[in-house]
mmCIF file of C-alpha atoms in Angstrom:
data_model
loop_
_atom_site.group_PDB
_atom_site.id
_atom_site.type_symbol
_atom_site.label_atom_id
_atom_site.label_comp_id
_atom_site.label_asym_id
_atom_site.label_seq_id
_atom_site.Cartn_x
_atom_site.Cartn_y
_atom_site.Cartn_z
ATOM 1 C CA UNK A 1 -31.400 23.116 1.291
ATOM 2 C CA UNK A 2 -30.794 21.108 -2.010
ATOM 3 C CA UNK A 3 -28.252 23.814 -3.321
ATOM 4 C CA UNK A 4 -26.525 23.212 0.497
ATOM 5 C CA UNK A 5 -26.365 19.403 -0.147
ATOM 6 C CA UNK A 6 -25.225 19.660 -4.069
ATOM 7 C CA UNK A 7 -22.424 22.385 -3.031
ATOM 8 C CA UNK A 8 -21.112 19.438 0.032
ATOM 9 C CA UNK A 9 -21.381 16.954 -2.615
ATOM 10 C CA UNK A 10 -18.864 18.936 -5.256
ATOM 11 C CA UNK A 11 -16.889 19.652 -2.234
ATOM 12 C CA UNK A 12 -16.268 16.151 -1.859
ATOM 13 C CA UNK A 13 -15.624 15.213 -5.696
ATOM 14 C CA UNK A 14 -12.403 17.009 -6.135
ATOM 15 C CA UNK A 15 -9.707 15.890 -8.875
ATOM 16 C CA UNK A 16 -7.747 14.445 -5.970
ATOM 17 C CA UNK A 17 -10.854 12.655 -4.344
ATOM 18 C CA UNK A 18 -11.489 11.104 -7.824
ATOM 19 C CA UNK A 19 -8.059 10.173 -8.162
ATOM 20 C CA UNK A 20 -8.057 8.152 -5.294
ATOM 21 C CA UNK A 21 -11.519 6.673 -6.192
ATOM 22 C CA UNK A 22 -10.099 5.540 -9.012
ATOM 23 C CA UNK A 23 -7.573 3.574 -7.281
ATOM 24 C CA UNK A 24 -9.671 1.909 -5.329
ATOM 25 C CA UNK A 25 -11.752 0.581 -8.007
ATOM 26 C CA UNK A 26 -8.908 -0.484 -10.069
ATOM 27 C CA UNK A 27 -7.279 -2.277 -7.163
ATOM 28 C CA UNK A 28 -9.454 -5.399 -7.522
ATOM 29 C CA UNK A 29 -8.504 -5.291 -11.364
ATOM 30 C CA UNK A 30 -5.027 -5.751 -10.638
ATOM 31 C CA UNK A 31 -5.626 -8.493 -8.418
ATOM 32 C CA UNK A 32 -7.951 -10.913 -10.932
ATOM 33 C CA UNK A 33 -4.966 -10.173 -13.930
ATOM 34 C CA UNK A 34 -2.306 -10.835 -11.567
ATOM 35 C CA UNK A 35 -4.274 -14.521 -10.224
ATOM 36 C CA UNK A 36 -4.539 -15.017 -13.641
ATOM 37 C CA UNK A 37 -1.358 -14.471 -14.657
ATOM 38 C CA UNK A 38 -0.154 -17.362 -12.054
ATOM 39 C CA UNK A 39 -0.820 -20.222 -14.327
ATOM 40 C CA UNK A 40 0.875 -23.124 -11.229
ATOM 41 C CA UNK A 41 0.522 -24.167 -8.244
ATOM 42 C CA UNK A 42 4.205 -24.963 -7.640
ATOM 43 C CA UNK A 43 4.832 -21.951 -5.613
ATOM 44 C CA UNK A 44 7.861 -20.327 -6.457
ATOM 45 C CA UNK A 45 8.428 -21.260 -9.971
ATOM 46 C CA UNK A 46 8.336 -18.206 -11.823
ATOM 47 C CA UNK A 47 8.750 -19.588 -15.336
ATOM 48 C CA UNK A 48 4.780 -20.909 -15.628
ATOM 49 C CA UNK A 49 3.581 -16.704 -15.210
ATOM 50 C CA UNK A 50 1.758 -15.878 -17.962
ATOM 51 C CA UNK A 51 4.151 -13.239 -19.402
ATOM 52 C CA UNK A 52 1.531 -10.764 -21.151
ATOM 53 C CA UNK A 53 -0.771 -10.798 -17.966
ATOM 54 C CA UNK A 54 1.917 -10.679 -15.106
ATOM 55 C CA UNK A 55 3.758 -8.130 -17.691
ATOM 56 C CA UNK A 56 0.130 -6.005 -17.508
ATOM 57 C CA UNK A 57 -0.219 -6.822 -13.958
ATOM 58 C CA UNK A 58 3.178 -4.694 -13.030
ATOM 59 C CA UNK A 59 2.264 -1.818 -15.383
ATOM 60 C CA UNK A 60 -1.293 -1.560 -13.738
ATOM 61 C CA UNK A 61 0.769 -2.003 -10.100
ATOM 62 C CA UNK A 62 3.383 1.128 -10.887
ATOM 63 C CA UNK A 63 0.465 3.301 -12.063
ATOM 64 C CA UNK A 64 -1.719 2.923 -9.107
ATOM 65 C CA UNK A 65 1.336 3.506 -6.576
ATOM 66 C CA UNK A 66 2.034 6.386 -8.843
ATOM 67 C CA UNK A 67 -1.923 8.298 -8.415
ATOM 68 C CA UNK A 68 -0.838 7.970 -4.664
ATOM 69 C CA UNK A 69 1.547 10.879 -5.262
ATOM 70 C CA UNK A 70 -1.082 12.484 -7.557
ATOM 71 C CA UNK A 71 -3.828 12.546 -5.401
ATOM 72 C CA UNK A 72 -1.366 13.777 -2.620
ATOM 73 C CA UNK A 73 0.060 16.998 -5.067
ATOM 74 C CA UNK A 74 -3.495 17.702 -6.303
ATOM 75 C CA UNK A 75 -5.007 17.974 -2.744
ATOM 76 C CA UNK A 76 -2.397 20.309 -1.946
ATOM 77 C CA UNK A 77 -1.682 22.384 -5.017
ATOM 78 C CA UNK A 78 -5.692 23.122 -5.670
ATOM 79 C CA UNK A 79 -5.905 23.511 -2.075
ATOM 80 C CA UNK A 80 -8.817 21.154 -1.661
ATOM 81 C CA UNK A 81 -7.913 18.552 1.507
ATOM 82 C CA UNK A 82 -10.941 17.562 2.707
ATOM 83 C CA UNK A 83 -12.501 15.111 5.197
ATOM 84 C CA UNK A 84 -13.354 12.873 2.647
ATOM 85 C CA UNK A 85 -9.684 12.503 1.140
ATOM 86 C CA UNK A 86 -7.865 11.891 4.874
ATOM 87 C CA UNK A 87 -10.598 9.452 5.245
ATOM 88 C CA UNK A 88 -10.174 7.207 2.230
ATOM 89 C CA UNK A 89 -6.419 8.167 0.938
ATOM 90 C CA UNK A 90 -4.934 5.754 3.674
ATOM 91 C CA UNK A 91 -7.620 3.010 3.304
ATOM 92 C CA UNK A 92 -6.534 3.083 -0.586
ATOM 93 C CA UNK A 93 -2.374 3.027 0.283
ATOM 94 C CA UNK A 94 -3.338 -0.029 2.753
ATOM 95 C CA UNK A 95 -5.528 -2.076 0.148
ATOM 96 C CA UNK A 96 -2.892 -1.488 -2.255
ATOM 97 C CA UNK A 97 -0.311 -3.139 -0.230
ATOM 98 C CA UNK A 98 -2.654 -5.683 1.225
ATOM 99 C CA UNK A 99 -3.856 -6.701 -2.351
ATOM 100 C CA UNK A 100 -0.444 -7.723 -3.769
ATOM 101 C CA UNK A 101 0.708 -8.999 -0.072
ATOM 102 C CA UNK A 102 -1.983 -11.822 0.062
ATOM 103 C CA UNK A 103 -1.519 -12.438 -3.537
ATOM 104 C CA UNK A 104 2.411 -13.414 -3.105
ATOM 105 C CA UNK A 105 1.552 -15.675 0.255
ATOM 106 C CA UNK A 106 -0.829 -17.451 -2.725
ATOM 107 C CA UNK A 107 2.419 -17.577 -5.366
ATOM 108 C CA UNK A 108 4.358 -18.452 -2.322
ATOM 109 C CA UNK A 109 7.216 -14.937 -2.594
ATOM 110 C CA UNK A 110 6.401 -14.118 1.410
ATOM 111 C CA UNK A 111 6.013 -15.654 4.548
ATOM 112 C CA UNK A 112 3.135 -15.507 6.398
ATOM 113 C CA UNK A 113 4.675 -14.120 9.399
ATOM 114 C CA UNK A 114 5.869 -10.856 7.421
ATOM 115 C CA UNK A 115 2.296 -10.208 6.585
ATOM 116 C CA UNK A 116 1.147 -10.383 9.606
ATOM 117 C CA UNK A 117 3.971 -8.422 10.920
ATOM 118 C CA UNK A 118 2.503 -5.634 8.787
ATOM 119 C CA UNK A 119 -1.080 -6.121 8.965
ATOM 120 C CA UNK A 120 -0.889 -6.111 13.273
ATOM 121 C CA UNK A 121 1.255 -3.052 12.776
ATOM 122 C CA UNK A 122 -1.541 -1.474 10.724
ATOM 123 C CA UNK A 123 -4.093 -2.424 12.960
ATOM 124 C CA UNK A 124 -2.063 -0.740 16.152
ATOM 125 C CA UNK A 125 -1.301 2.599 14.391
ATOM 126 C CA UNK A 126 -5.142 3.158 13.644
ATOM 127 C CA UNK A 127 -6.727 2.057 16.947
ATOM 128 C CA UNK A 128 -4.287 4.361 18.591
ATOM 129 C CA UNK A 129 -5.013 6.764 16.210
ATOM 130 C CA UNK A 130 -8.809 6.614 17.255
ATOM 131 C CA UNK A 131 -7.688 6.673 20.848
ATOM 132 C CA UNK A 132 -5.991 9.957 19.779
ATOM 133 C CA UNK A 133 -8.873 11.541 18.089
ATOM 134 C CA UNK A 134 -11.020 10.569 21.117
ATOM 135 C CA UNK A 135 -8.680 12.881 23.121
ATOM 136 C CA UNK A 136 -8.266 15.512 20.558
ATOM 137 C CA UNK A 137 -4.666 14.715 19.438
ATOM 138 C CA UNK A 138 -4.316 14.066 16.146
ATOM 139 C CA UNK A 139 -1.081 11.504 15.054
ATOM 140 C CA UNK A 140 0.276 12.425 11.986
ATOM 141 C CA UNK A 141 2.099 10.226 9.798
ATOM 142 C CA UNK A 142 6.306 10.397 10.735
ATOM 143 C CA UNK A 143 8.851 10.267 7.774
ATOM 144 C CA UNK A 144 9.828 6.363 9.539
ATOM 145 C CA UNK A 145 6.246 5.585 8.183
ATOM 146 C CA UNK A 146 6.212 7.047 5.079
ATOM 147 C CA UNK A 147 9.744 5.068 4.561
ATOM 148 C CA UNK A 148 7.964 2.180 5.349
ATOM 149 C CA UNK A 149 5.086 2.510 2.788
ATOM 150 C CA UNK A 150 7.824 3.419 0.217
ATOM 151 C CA UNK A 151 10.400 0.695 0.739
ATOM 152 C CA UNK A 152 7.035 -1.636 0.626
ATOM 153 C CA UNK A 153 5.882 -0.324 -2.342
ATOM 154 C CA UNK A 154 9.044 -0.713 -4.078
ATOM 155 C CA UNK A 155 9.717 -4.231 -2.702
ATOM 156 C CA UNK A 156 6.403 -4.953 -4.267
ATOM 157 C CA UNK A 157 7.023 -3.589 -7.943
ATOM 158 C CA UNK A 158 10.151 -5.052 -7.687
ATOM 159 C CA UNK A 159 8.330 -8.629 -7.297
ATOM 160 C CA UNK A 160 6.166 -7.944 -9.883
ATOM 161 C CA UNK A 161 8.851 -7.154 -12.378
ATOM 162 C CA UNK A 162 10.312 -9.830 -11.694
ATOM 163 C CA UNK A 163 7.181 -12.295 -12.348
ATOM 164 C CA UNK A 164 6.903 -9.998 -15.973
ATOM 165 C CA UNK A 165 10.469 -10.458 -16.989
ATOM 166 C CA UNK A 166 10.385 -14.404 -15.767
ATOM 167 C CA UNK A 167 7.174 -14.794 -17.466
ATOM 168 C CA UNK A 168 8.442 -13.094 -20.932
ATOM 169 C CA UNK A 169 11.609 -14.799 -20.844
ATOM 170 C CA UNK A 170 12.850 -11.018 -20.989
ATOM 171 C CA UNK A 171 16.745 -10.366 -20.089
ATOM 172 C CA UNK A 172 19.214 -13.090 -18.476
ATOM 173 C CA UNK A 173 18.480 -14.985 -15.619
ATOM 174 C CA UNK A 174 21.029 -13.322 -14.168
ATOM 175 C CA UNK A 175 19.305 -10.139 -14.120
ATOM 176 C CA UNK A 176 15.946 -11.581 -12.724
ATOM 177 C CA UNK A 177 17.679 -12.995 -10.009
ATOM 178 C CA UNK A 178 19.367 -9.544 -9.052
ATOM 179 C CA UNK A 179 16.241 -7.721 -9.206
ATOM 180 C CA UNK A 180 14.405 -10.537 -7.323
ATOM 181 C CA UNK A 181 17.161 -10.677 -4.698
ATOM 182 C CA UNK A 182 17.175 -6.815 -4.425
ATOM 183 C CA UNK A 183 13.303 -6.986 -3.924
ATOM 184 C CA UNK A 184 13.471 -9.644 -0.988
ATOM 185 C CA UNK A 185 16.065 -7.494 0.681
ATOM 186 C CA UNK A 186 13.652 -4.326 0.255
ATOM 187 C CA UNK A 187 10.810 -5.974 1.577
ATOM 188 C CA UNK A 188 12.843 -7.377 4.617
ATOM 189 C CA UNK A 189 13.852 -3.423 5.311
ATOM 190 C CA UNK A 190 10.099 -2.877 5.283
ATOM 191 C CA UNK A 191 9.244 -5.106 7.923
ATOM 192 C CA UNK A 192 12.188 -3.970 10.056
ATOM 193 C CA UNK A 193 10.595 -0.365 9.717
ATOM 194 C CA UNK A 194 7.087 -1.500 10.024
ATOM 195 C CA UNK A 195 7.994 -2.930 13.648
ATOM 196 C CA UNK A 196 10.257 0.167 14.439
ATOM 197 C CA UNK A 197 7.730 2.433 13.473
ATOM 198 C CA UNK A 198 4.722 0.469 15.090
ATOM 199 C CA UNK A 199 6.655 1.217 18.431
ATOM 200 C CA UNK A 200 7.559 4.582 17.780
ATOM 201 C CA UNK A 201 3.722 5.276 17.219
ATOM 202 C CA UNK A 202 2.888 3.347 20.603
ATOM 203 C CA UNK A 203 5.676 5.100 22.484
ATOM 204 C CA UNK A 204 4.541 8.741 21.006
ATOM 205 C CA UNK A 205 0.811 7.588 22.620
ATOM 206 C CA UNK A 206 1.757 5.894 25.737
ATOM 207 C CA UNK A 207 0.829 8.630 28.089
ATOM 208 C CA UNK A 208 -2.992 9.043 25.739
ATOM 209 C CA UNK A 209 -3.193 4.435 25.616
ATOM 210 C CA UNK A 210 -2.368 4.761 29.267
ATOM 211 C CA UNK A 211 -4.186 7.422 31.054
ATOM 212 C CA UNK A 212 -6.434 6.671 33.924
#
């Protein structure tokens, strides 16, 4: 019996599993040096981030979007998708979003509406999801979603950066303002497709949401 429970429990623990462990831990690390590193209360005066910290802040950012990918090609390559993994990979992707999302409503870089936008649209896909899974159809994740979580993602580093190279006084304002600019425009595209895909994902499960 105990060598049945030890062999589920390295089952579990695979390099991918870790990986996204890992994440998750290091998700609340990213969000005390990035409060930190917001040294005013003005809002959207980028100048007064602390440079170093909002600087470490986007490095930490790009990795952990990065181990998304790793955990994803290690899963696959070692052949070890589990349970476990499906379970907690998309709870990670979420909280990674969700942490830097409620930190910029605090800096004052997004609206409140756009968050919720994307939280409610969260919310939908995984009730219907259980709904599905209570009727033995599984909903897998379309390429309009995974746009979505990329086009976040990137609007997100792209924020970030931009609070590093205002902070540092790195480049011409110029270029900050680009990047910034490009960023908004990304992150606009991402609630476009978060609302497009929320409704393709409710349309795919109308006749399951709807059945008598």
């Amino acid at each position: 019996m105990a060598n049945e429970s030890n062999k589920e429990l390295t089952s579990v623990w695979t390099p991918a599993n870790i990986v996204t462990c890992v994440r998750i831990v290091f998700i609340p690390v990213f969000m005390i040096v990035s409060a930190l590193s917001h040294t005013s209360v003005a809002g959207t005066d980028w100048s007064t981030f602390d440079g170093p910290l909002a600087a470490a802040a986007f490095i930490l950012y790009v990795i952990l979007s990065c181990t998304d990918k790793v955990d994803g090609y290690l899963a696959r390559s070692r052949n070890e998708i589990t349970d476990f993994g499906k379970f907690l990979d998309p709870i990670a992707d979420k909280l990674l979003v969700f942490s830097a999302l409620l930190l910029f409503l605090d800096f004052g870089a997004v609206s409140v509406w756009s968050v919720f936008i994307i939280l409610f649209r969260e919310l939908l896909v995984s009730a219907l999801r259980m709904v599905a899974s209570a009727a033995g159809v599984v909903v897998a994740a379309d390429k309009l979603g995974k746009y979505k979580t990329a086009t976040t993602m990137v609007s997100i580093c792209g924020y970030l950066c931009v609070f590093a190279m205002a902070g540092l006084h790195l480049g011409p304002v110029a270029l900050t303002l680009g990047i910034y600019s490009v960023s908004r425009f990304l992150y606009a595209v991402a609630v476009v497709l978060t609302v497009i895909s929320g409704a393709q994902y409710f349309w795919n499960c109308r006749k399951i949401v709807f059945s008598v």
